[in-house]
Short mmCIF file of C-alpha atoms in Angstrom, two decimals:
data_model
loop_
_atom_site.label_atom_id
_atom_site.label_comp_id
_atom_site.label_asym_id
_atom_site.label_seq_id
_atom_site.Cartn_x
_atom_site.Cartn_y
_atom_site.Cartn_z
CA SER Z 226 3.95 -6.39 14.45
CA THR Z 227 4.24 -9.43 12.32
CA LEU Z 228 2.82 -10.03 8.77
CA ILE Z 229 3.28 -13.37 7.19
CA VAL Z 230 2.09 -14.23 3.60
CA GLU Z 231 2.47 -17.72 2.38
CA GLU Z 232 5.11 -18.40 5.09
CA LYS Z 233 7.20 -15.24 4.08
CA GLU Z 234 7.52 -12.46 6.74
CA ILE Z 235 6.90 -9.09 5.28
CA PRO Z 236 8.32 -5.82 6.95
CA SER Z 237 5.54 -4.04 8.79
CA ASP Z 238 4.85 -1.54 11.52
CA PHE Z 239 1.88 -1.37 13.93
CA MET Z 240 -0.72 1.40 14.33
CA HIS Z 241 0.29 3.68 17.24
CA LEU Z 242 -1.75 5.41 19.88
CA ALA Z 243 -4.81 3.25 20.07
CA ILE Z 244 -6.34 3.50 23.59
CA GLN Z 245 -6.28 -0.22 24.66
CA GLU Z 246 -3.66 -2.70 25.14
CA SER Z 247 -3.59 -4.31 21.78
CA TYR Z 248 -2.76 -7.89 21.46
CA LEU Z 249 -4.62 -8.69 18.24
CA ALA Z 250 -4.17 -11.49 15.72
CA ALA Z 251 -6.10 -12.49 12.52
CA SER Z 252 -5.63 -14.41 9.26
CA GLY Z 253 -7.52 -14.65 6.17
CA PRO Z 254 -7.13 -14.18 2.42
CA ILE Z 255 -6.07 -10.79 1.19
CA THR Z 256 -8.42 -8.53 -0.67
CA ASP Z 257 -8.13 -4.93 -2.06
CA CYS Z 258 -10.23 -2.53 -0.15
CA SER Z 259 -8.48 0.67 -1.52
CA ASP Z 260 -11.74 2.11 -2.65
CA LEU Z 261 -12.66 2.76 1.07
CA VAL Z 262 -10.27 5.74 0.60
CA ARG Z 263 -9.95 6.35 -3.11
CA HIS Z 264 -13.67 6.64 -3.74
CA SER Z 265 -14.75 7.25 -0.20
CA VAL Z 266 -17.07 4.26 -0.22
CA ASP Z 267 -18.48 3.11 3.20
CA LYS Z 268 -18.00 -0.65 2.72
CA CYS Z 269 -15.59 -3.01 0.89
CA ILE Z 270 -17.97 -5.45 -0.77
CA GLY Z 271 -16.98 -9.10 -0.24
CA ALA Z 272 -14.49 -8.21 2.45
CA GLY Z 273 -16.07 -10.30 5.16
CA GLY Z 274 -13.56 -12.64 6.86
CA LYS Z 275 -10.74 -11.20 4.79
CA VAL Z 276 -7.52 -9.27 5.43
CA CYS Z 277 -8.17 -5.84 3.75
CA LEU Z 278 -5.22 -4.08 1.90
CA VAL Z 279 -5.64 -0.46 1.56
CA ASP Z 280 -3.31 1.63 -0.60
CA VAL Z 281 -3.41 5.27 0.50
CA SER Z 282 0.02 6.47 -0.41
CA THR Z 283 -1.35 9.64 -2.10
CA ARG Z 284 -4.03 10.62 0.35
CA HIS Z 285 -4.46 12.02 3.78
CA ILE Z 286 -6.85 9.88 5.79
CA LYS Z 287 -8.27 9.56 9.27
CA TYR Z 288 -7.10 6.25 10.51
CA TRP Z 289 -10.03 5.77 12.89
CA GLU Z 290 -12.47 6.31 9.95
CA LEU Z 291 -10.65 3.81 7.87
CA SER Z 292 -10.51 1.14 10.61
CA GLN Z 293 -14.25 1.70 11.22
CA LYS Z 294 -15.17 1.28 7.61
CA ALA Z 295 -13.06 -1.88 7.30
CA GLU Z 296 -14.43 -3.35 10.52
CA ASN Z 297 -18.05 -2.56 9.22
CA SER Z 298 -17.12 -4.39 6.04
CA GLY Z 299 -16.19 -7.43 7.93
CA CYS Z 300 -12.43 -7.20 7.61
CA VAL Z 301 -10.50 -9.26 10.07
CA ALA Z 302 -7.30 -7.08 9.73
CA ILE Z 303 -6.11 -3.99 7.85
CA ILE Z 304 -2.94 -3.62 5.85
CA LEU Z 305 -2.21 -0.01 5.11
CA ASN Z 306 0.36 1.28 2.55
CA ALA Z 307 3.15 3.40 4.39
CA THR Z 308 6.47 4.94 3.30
CA TYR Z 309 9.91 3.31 3.65
CA ASN Z 310 12.64 5.23 5.57
CA ASN Z 311 16.11 3.81 5.00
CA GLY Z 312 14.71 0.34 4.44
CA ARG Z 313 12.48 0.41 7.56
CA PRO Z 314 8.79 1.09 7.87
CA ILE Z 315 8.11 4.57 9.38
CA ALA Z 316 5.65 5.02 12.09
CA CYS Z 317 2.20 3.80 11.10
CA GLY Z 318 0.45 6.84 12.46
CA SER Z 319 -1.86 7.44 15.35
CA HIS Z 320 -5.38 5.97 15.70
CA SER Z 321 -6.94 9.15 17.22
CA TYR Z 322 -7.08 7.51 20.75
CA ASP Z 323 -10.03 5.25 20.05
CA GLU Z 324 -10.15 1.44 20.19
CA LEU Z 325 -8.99 -0.82 17.44
CA GLY Z 326 -11.22 -3.83 16.91
CA VAL Z 327 -8.89 -5.53 14.35
CA PRO Z 328 -5.14 -5.79 13.78
CA PHE Z 329 -3.96 -2.60 11.93
CA ILE Z 330 -0.48 -2.61 10.36
CA CYS Z 331 1.35 -0.64 7.69
CA ILE Z 332 3.66 -1.79 4.91
CA SER Z 333 6.00 0.01 2.51
CA ASN Z 334 5.13 1.22 -0.93
CA ASN Z 335 7.35 -1.44 -2.56
CA THR Z 336 5.69 -4.16 -0.47
CA THR Z 337 2.35 -3.01 -1.46
CA ASN Z 338 3.27 -3.28 -5.19
CA TYR Z 339 3.97 -6.98 -4.28
CA PHE Z 340 0.62 -7.29 -2.64
CA GLN Z 341 -1.30 -5.72 -5.53
CA LYS Z 342 0.37 -7.84 -8.11
CA ASP Z 343 0.95 -11.30 -6.36
CA ALA Z 344 -0.78 -11.55 -2.88
CA ILE Z 345 -4.43 -10.76 -3.42
CA GLY Z 346 -6.29 -13.94 -2.47
CA LYS Z 347 -3.31 -15.41 -0.70
CA THR Z 348 -3.53 -16.08 3.12
CA ALA Z 349 -2.04 -13.51 5.40
CA ALA Z 350 -1.50 -13.89 9.26
CA ILE Z 351 -1.14 -10.70 11.15
CA GLU Z 352 -0.25 -10.21 14.87
CA VAL Z 353 0.20 -6.97 16.75
CA ASN Z 354 1.22 -6.51 20.36
CA ILE Z 355 1.28 -2.86 21.31
CA LEU Z 356 0.46 -0.85 24.48
CA GLY Z 357 -1.54 2.17 23.47
CA GLN Z 358 -0.32 5.63 24.58
CA ALA Z 359 -3.33 6.07 26.94
CA CYS Z 360 -2.33 2.81 28.80
CA HIS Z 361 0.15 2.18 31.39
CA ASN Z 362 1.29 -0.53 33.79
CA ASN Z 363 0.43 0.05 37.52
CA SER Z 364 2.65 -1.04 40.52
CA ASN Z 365 1.21 -4.53 40.15
CA GLN Z 366 2.17 -4.70 36.48
CA GLU Z 367 -1.49 -4.58 35.53
CA THR Z 368 -2.33 -2.67 32.40
CA ILE Z 369 -4.69 0.26 32.97
CA CYS Z 370 -6.10 2.21 30.01
CA SER Z 371 -8.06 5.45 30.35
#
Protein backbone atom coordinates (compact mmCIF):
# COMPACT_ATOMS: atom_id res chain seq x y z
CA SER A 1 0.00 0.00 0.00
CA THR A 2 1.03 3.58 -0.50
CA LEU A 3 -0.03 6.62 1.50
CA ILE A 4 1.23 10.04 0.46
CA VAL A 5 0.30 13.22 2.33
CA GLU A 6 1.56 16.54 1.02
CA GLU A 7 4.21 14.70 -1.08
CA LYS A 8 5.49 12.74 1.97
CA GLU A 9 5.13 8.94 1.97
CA ILE A 10 3.79 7.57 5.27
CA PRO A 11 4.44 3.90 6.27
CA SER A 12 1.25 1.88 5.90
CA ASP A 13 -0.12 -1.63 5.51
CA PHE A 14 -3.11 -2.81 3.49
CA MET A 15 -6.26 -4.57 4.68
CA HIS A 16 -5.86 -8.32 4.23
CA LEU A 17 -8.34 -11.03 3.23
CA ALA A 18 -10.79 -8.99 1.19
CA ILE A 19 -12.49 -11.26 -1.36
CA GLN A 20 -11.75 -9.48 -4.60
CA GLU A 21 -8.58 -8.53 -6.33
CA SER A 22 -8.05 -5.04 -4.98
CA TYR A 23 -6.39 -2.36 -6.97
CA LEU A 24 -7.98 0.67 -5.41
CA ALA A 25 -6.80 4.26 -5.41
CA ALA A 26 -8.30 7.49 -4.09
CA SER A 27 -7.34 10.92 -2.90
CA GLY A 28 -8.94 13.72 -0.97
CA PRO A 29 -8.69 15.84 2.15
CA ILE A 30 -8.27 13.96 5.44
CA THR A 31 -11.09 14.11 7.98
CA ASP A 32 -11.39 12.52 11.42
CA CYS A 33 -14.10 9.84 11.48
CA SER A 34 -13.04 8.16 14.74
CA ASP A 35 -16.57 8.58 16.13
CA LEU A 36 -17.65 5.73 13.83
CA VAL A 37 -15.98 3.49 16.41
CA ARG A 38 -15.59 5.60 19.56
CA HIS A 39 -19.28 6.45 19.79
CA SER A 40 -20.70 3.78 17.47
CA VAL A 41 -22.31 6.34 15.17
CA ASP A 42 -23.48 5.13 11.78
CA LYS A 43 -22.23 8.06 9.71
CA CYS A 44 -19.31 10.45 9.71
CA ILE A 45 -20.93 13.80 9.02
CA GLY A 46 -19.17 15.82 6.31
CA ALA A 47 -17.03 12.89 5.13
CA GLY A 48 -18.30 12.81 1.55
CA GLY A 49 -15.38 12.82 -0.89
CA LYS A 50 -12.81 12.72 1.92
CA VAL A 51 -10.20 10.29 3.22
CA CYS A 52 -11.45 9.13 6.61
CA LEU A 53 -9.01 8.69 9.50
CA VAL A 54 -10.26 6.33 12.20
CA ASP A 55 -8.32 5.91 15.45
CA VAL A 56 -9.28 2.61 17.06
CA SER A 57 -6.12 1.80 18.98
CA THR A 58 -8.05 0.91 22.15
CA ARG A 59 -11.07 -0.84 20.66
CA HIS A 60 -11.83 -4.17 19.03
CA ILE A 61 -13.79 -3.59 15.85
CA LYS A 62 -15.26 -5.42 12.92
CA TYR A 63 -13.38 -4.15 9.90
CA TRP A 64 -16.25 -4.91 7.52
CA GLU A 65 -18.63 -2.88 9.71
CA LEU A 66 -16.23 0.06 9.82
CA SER A 67 -15.69 0.03 6.06
CA GLN A 68 -19.45 -0.15 5.44
CA LYS A 69 -20.07 2.83 7.74
CA ALA A 70 -17.24 4.80 6.10
CA GLU A 71 -18.48 3.98 2.60
CA ASN A 72 -22.05 4.94 3.59
CA SER A 73 -20.64 8.25 4.86
CA GLY A 74 -19.13 8.93 1.44
CA CYS A 75 -15.48 8.33 2.39
CA VAL A 76 -13.25 7.71 -0.63
CA ALA A 77 -10.67 5.83 1.49
CA ILE A 78 -10.06 4.70 5.07
CA ILE A 79 -6.92 5.17 7.16
CA LEU A 80 -7.05 3.04 10.30
CA ASN A 81 -4.76 3.30 13.31
CA ALA A 82 -2.61 0.17 13.80
CA THR A 83 0.38 -0.76 15.95
CA TYR A 84 4.05 -0.71 15.05
CA ASN A 85 6.22 -3.83 15.30
CA ASN A 86 9.96 -3.05 15.22
CA GLY A 87 9.37 0.04 13.12
CA ARG A 88 7.05 -1.60 10.59
CA PRO A 89 3.25 -1.69 10.45
CA ILE A 90 1.86 -5.04 11.56
CA ALA A 91 -0.78 -6.82 9.51
CA CYS A 92 -3.79 -4.60 9.14
CA GLY A 93 -6.23 -7.39 9.89
CA SER A 94 -8.76 -9.29 7.87
CA HIS A 95 -11.84 -7.93 6.20
CA SER A 96 -14.15 -10.89 6.91
CA TYR A 97 -14.06 -12.09 3.30
CA ASP A 98 -16.38 -9.42 1.92
CA GLU A 99 -15.67 -6.82 -0.72
CA LEU A 100 -13.87 -3.56 -0.17
CA GLY A 101 -15.36 -0.61 -2.02
CA VAL A 102 -12.68 1.93 -1.05
CA PRO A 103 -8.95 1.69 -0.27
CA PHE A 104 -8.47 0.60 3.36
CA ILE A 105 -5.02 0.93 4.96
CA CYS A 106 -3.48 0.99 8.43
CA ILE A 107 -0.88 3.28 9.96
CA SER A 108 1.01 3.26 13.27
CA ASN A 109 0.06 4.94 16.52
CA ASN A 110 2.93 7.42 16.09
CA THR A 111 1.84 8.27 12.57
CA THR A 112 -1.75 8.70 13.73
CA ASN A 113 -0.62 11.31 16.24
CA TYR A 114 0.93 13.21 13.32
CA PHE A 115 -2.36 12.98 11.45
CA GLN A 116 -4.48 14.16 14.35
CA LYS A 117 -2.27 17.17 14.97
CA ASP A 118 -1.10 18.15 11.50
CA ALA A 119 -2.78 16.32 8.64
CA ILE A 120 -6.52 16.90 9.07
CA GLY A 121 -7.61 18.84 6.00
CA LYS A 122 -4.46 18.03 4.02
CA THR A 123 -4.71 15.99 0.84
CA ALA A 124 -3.87 12.29 1.02
CA ALA A 125 -3.37 9.92 -1.91
CA ILE A 126 -3.86 6.22 -1.18
CA GLU A 127 -3.22 3.22 -3.38
CA VAL A 128 -3.58 -0.49 -2.57
CA ASN A 129 -2.82 -3.39 -4.83
CA ILE A 130 -3.59 -6.69 -3.10
CA LEU A 131 -4.92 -10.08 -4.05
CA GLY A 132 -7.55 -11.22 -1.57
CA GLN A 133 -7.22 -14.62 0.09
CA ALA A 134 -10.29 -15.91 -1.73
CA CYS A 135 -8.65 -15.11 -5.09
CA HIS A 136 -6.12 -17.00 -7.17
CA ASN A 137 -4.58 -16.89 -10.63
CA ASN A 138 -5.64 -19.66 -13.01
CA SER A 139 -3.38 -21.28 -15.62
CA ASN A 140 -4.01 -18.33 -17.96
CA GLN A 141 -2.92 -15.87 -15.24
CA GLU A 142 -6.48 -14.59 -14.94
CA THR A 143 -7.59 -13.67 -11.43
CA ILE A 144 -10.53 -15.75 -10.18
CA CYS A 145 -12.32 -14.83 -6.95
CA SER A 146 -14.90 -17.01 -5.22
